[in-house]
PDB file of C-alpha atoms in Angstrom:
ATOM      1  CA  UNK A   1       0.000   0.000   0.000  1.00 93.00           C
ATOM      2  CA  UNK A   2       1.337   3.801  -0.466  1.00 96.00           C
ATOM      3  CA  UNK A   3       0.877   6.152   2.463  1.00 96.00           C
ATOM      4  CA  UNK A   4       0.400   9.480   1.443  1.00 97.00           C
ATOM      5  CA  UNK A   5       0.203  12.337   4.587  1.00 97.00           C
ATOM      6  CA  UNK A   6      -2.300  15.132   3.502  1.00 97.00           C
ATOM      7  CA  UNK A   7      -1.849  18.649   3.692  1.00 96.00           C
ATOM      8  CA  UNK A   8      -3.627  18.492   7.224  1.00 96.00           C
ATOM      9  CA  UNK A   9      -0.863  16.487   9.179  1.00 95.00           C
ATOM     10  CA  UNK A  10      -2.346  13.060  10.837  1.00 95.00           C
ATOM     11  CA  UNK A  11      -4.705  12.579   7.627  1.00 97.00           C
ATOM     12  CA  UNK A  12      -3.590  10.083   5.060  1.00 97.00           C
ATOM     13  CA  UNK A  13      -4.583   8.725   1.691  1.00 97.00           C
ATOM     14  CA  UNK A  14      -3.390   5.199   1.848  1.00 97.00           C
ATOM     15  CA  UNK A  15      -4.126   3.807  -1.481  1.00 96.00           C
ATOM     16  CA  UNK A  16      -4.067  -0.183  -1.828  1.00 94.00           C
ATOM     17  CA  UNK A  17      -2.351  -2.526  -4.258  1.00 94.00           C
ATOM     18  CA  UNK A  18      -4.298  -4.117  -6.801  1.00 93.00           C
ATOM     19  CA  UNK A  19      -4.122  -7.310  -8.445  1.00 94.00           C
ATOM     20  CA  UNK A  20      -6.420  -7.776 -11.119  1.00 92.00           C
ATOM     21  CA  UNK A  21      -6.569 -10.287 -14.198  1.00 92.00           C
ATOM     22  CA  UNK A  22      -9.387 -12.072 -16.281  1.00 95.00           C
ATOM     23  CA  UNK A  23     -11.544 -13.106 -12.632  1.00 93.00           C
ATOM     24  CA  UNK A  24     -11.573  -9.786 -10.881  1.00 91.00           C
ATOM     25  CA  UNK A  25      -9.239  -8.259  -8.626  1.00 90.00           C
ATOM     26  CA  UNK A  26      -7.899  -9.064  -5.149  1.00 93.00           C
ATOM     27  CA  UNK A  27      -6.406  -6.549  -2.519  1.00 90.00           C
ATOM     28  CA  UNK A  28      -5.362  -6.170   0.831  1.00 91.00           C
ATOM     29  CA  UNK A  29      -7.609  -3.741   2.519  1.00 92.00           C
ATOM     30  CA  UNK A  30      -6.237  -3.159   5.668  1.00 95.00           C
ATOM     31  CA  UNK A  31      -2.675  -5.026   6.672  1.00 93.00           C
ATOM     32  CA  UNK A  32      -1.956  -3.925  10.542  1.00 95.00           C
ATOM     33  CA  UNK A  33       1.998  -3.778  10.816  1.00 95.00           C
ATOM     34  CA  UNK A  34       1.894  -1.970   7.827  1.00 95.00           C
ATOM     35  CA  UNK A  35      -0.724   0.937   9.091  1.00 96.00           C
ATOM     36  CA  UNK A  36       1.340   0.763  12.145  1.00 96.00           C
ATOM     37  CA  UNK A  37       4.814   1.154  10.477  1.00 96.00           C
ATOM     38  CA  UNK A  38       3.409   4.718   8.435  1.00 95.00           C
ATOM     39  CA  UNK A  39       0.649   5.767  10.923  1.00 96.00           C
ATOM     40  CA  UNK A  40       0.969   4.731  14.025  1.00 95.00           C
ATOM     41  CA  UNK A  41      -0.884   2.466  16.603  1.00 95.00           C
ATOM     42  CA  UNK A  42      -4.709   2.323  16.334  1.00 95.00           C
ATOM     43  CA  UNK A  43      -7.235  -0.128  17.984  1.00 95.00           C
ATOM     44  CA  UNK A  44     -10.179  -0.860  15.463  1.00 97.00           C
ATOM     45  CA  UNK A  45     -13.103  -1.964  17.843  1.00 96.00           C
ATOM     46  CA  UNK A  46     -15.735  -1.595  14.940  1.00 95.00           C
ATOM     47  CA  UNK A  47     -16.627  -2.166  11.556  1.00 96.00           C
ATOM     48  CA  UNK A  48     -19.497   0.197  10.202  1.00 96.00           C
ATOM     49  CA  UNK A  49     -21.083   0.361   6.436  1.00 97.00           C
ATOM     50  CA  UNK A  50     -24.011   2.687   5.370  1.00 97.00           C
ATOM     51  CA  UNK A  51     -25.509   2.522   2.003  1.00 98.00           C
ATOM     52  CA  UNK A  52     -26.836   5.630   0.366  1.00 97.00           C
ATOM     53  CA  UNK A  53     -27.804   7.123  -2.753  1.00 97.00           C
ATOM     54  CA  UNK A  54     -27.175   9.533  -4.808  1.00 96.00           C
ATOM     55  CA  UNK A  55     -27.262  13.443  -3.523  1.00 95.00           C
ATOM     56  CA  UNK A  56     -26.907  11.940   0.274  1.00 97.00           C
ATOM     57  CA  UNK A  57     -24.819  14.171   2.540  1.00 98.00           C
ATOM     58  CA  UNK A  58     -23.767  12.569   5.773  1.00 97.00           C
ATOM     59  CA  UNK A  59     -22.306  15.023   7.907  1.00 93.00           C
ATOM     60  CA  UNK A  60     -20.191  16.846   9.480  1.00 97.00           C
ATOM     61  CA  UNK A  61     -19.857  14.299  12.726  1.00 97.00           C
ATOM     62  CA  UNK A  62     -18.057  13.617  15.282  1.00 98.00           C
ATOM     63  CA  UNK A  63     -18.049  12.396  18.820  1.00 97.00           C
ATOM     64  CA  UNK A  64     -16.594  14.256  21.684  1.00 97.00           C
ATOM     65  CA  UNK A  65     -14.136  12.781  24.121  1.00 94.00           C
ATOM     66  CA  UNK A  66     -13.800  10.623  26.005  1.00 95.00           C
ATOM     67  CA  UNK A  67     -15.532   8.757  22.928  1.00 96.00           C
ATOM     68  CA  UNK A  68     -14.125  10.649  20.125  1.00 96.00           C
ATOM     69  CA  UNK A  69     -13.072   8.664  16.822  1.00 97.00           C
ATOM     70  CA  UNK A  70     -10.184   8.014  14.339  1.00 97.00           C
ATOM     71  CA  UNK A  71     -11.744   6.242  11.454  1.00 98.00           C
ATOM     72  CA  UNK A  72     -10.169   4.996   8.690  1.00 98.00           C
ATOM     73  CA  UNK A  73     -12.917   5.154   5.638  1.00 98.00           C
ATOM     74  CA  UNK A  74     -13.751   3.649   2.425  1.00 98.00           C
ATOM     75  CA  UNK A  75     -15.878   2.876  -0.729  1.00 98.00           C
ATOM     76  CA  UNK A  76     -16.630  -0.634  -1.716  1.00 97.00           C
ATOM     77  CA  UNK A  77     -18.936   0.343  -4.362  1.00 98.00           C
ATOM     78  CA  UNK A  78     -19.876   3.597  -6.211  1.00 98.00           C
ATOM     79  CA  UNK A  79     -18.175   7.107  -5.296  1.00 98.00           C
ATOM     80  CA  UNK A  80     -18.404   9.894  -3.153  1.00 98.00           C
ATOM     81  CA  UNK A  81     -16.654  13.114  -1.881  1.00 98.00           C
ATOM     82  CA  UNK A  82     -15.284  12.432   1.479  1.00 98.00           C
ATOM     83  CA  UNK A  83     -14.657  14.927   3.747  1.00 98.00           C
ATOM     84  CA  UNK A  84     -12.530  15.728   7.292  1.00 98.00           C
ATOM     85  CA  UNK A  85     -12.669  18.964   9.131  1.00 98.00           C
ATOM     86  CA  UNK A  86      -9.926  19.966  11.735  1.00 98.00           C
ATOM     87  CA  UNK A  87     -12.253  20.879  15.041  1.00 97.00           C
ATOM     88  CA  UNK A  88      -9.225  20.469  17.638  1.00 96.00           C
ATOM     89  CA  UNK A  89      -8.609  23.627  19.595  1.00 94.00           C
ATOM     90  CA  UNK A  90      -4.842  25.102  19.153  1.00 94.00           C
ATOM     91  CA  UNK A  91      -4.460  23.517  15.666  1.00 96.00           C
ATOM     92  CA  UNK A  92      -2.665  25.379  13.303  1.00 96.00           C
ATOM     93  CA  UNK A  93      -4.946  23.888  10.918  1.00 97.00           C
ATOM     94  CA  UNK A  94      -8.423  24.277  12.365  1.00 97.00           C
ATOM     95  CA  UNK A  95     -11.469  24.812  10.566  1.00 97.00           C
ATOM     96  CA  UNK A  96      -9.248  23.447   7.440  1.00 98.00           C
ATOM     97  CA  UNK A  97     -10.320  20.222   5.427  1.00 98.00           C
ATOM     98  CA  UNK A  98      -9.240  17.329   3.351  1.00 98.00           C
ATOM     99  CA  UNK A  99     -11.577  16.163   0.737  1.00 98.00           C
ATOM    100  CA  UNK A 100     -10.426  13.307  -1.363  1.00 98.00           C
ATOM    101  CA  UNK A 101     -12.870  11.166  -3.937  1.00 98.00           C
ATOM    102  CA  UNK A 102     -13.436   7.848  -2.840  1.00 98.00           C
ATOM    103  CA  UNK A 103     -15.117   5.061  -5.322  1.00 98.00           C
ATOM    104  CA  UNK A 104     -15.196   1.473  -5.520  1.00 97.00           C
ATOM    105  CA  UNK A 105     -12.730   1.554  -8.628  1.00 96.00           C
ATOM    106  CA  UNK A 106     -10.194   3.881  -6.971  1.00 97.00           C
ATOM    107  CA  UNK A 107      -9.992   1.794  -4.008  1.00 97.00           C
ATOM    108  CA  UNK A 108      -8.571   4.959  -2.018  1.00 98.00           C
ATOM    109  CA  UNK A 109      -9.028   4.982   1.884  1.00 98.00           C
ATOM    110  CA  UNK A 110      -9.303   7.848   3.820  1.00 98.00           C
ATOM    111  CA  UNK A 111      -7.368   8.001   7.668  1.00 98.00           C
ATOM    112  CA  UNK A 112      -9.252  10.831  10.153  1.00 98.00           C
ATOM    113  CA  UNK A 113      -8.232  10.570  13.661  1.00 97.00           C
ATOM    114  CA  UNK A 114      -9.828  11.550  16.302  1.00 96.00           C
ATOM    115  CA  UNK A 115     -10.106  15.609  16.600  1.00 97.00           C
ATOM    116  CA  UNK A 116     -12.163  15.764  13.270  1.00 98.00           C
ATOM    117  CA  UNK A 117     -15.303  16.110  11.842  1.00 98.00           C
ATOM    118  CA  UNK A 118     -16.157  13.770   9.030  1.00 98.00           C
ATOM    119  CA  UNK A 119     -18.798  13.562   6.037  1.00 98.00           C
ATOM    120  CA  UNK A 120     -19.208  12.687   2.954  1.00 98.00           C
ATOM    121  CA  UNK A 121     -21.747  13.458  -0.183  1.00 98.00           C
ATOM    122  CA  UNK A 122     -22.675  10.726  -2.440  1.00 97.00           C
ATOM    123  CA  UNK A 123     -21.945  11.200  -6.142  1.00 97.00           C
ATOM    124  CA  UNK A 124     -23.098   7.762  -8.249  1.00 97.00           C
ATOM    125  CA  UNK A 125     -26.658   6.248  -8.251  1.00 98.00           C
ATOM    126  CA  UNK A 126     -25.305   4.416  -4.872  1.00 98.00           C
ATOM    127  CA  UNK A 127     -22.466   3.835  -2.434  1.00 98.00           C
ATOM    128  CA  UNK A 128     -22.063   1.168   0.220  1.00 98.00           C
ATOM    129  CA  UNK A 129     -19.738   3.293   2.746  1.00 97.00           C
ATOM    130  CA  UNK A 130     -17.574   1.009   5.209  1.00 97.00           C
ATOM    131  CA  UNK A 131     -15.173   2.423   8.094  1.00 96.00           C
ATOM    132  CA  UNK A 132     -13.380   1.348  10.937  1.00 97.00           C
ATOM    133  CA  UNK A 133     -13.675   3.119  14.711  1.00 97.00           C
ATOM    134  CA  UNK A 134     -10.985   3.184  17.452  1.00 97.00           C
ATOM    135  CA  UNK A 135     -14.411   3.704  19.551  1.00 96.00           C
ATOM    136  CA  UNK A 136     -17.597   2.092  19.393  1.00 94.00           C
ATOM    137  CA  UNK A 137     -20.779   5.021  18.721  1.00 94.00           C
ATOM    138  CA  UNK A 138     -21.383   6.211  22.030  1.00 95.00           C
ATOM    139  CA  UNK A 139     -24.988   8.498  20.783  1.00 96.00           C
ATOM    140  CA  UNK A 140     -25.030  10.638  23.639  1.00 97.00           C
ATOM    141  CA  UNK A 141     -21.608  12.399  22.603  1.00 97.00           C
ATOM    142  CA  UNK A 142     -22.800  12.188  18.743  1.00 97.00           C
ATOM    143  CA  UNK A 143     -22.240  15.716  17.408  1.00 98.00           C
ATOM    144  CA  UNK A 144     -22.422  17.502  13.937  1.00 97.00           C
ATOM    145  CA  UNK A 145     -21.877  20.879  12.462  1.00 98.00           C
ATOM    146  CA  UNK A 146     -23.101  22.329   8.910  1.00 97.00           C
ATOM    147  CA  UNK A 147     -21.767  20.850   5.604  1.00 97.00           C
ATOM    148  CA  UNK A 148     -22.701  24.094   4.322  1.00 96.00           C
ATOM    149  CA  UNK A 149     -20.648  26.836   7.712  1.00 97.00           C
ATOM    150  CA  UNK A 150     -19.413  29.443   5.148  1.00 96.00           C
ATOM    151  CA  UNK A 151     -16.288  29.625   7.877  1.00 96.00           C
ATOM    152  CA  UNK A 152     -15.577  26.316   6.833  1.00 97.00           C
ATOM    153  CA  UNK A 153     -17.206  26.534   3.100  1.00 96.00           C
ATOM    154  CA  UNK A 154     -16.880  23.043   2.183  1.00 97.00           C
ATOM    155  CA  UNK A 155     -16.317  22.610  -1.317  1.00 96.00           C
ATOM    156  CA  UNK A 156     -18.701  19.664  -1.792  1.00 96.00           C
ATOM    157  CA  UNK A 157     -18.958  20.076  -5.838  1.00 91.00           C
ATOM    158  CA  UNK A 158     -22.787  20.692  -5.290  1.00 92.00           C
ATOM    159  CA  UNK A 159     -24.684  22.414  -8.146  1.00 88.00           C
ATOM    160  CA  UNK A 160     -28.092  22.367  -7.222  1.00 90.00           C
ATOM    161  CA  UNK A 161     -28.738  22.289  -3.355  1.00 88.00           C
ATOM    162  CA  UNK A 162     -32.329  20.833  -3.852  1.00 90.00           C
ATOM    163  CA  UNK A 163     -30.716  17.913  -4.809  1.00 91.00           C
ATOM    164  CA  UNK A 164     -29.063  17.147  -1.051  1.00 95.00           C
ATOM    165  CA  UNK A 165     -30.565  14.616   0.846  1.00 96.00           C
ATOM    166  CA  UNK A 166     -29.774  15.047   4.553  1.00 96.00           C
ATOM    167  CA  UNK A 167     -31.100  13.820   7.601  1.00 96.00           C
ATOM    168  CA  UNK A 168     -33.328  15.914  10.066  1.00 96.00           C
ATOM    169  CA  UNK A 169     -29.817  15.714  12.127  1.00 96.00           C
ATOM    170  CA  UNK A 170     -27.600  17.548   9.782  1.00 97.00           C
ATOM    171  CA  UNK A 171     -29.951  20.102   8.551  1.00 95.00           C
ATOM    172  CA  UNK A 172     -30.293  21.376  12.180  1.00 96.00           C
ATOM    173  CA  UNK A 173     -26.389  21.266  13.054  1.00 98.00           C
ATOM    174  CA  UNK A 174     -25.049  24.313  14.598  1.00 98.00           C
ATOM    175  CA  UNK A 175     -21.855  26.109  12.676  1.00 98.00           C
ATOM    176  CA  UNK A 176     -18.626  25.208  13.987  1.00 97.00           C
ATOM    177  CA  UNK A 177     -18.610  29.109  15.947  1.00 97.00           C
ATOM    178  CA  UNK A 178     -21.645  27.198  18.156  1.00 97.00           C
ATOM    179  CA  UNK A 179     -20.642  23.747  18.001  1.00 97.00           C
ATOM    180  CA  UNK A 180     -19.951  21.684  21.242  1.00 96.00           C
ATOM    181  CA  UNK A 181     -16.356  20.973  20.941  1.00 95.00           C
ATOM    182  CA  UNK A 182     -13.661  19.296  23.431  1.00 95.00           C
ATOM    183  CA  UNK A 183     -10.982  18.366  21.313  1.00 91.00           C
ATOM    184  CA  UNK A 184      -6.898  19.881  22.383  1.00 88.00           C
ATOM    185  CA  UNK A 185      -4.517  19.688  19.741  1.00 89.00           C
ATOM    186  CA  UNK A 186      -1.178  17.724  20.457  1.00 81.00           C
ATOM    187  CA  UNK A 187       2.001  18.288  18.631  1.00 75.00           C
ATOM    188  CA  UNK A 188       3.529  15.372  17.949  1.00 60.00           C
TER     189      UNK A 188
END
């Protein structure tokens, strides 16, 4: 696999190698000495997978501490515009965000740990969504901010905002100016 550190240190692309031939294609997904060598040491306690379709926004989530979550993110079919937002306090980069295409035929993966807020907006007809959590979804520290806080201004690649989908959730999120946040950044 190639590691590749985003502009927003602590965020990777890690992009798998693929074997294909006549029968299909065969990859390792996730390879744990590896992920430790270039990342570092993570605990996976869950596997989650959402399926959506097209003009879905998830997002922006997070969870606060103590149950706060790196997740590392991918597409196993169709494609979408992933997105992680820097909401940890003292970060040179805060209120700054990766977003990186995802799809079933790129294979990328997406690392976010914890101290971000993540989303993503679904671009084909459909996308099965699948992630691994270093904590398991604790709802009563589940919180969210706009996809649309012109301090962040997301570019999500949306032409026509009646075409979003989003849940009664996200449409009431506060901006990240009100959002509950209790995240420290810690220079490594």
């Amino acid at each position: 696999m190639t590691y590749t550190e985003t502009d927003i240190p602590g965020v990777w692309i890690i992009e798998p190698k693929v074997f294909s031939d006549a029968r299909g294609y065969f990859m390792e997904a996730f390879k744990q000495n590896e992920f430790e060598a270039c990342i570092g040491k993570f605990d996976f306690v869950q596997d989650n997978e959402s399926c959506s379709t097209k003009g879905v926004l998830r997002g922006l989530h997070y969870q606060l501490a103590p149950y706060s979550q790196s997740k590392l993110v991918r597409v196993i079919k169709g494609r979408v515009l992933d997105v992680a937002v820097d909401v940890r306090a003292g970060s040179p980069t805060f209120g700054k965000y990766i977003a990186v295409e995802l799809s079933g035929e790129n294979k990328r993966q997406l690392f976010i740990p914890q101290g971000f807020a993540h989303g993503f907006h679904v671009l084909s007809e459909e996308a099965v969504f699948t992630y691994k959590v270093d904590n398991p979804y604790a709802p009563s520290h589940e919180r969210g901010i706009r996809f649309d806080d012109p301090a962040i201004h997301v570019d999500w690649g949306i032409k026509d905002l009646s075409l979003i989908n989003l849940s009664e959730k996200d449409k009431n999120a506060p901006c990240l100016s009100d959002a509950e946040l209790n995240f420290t950044f810690k220079k490594i």
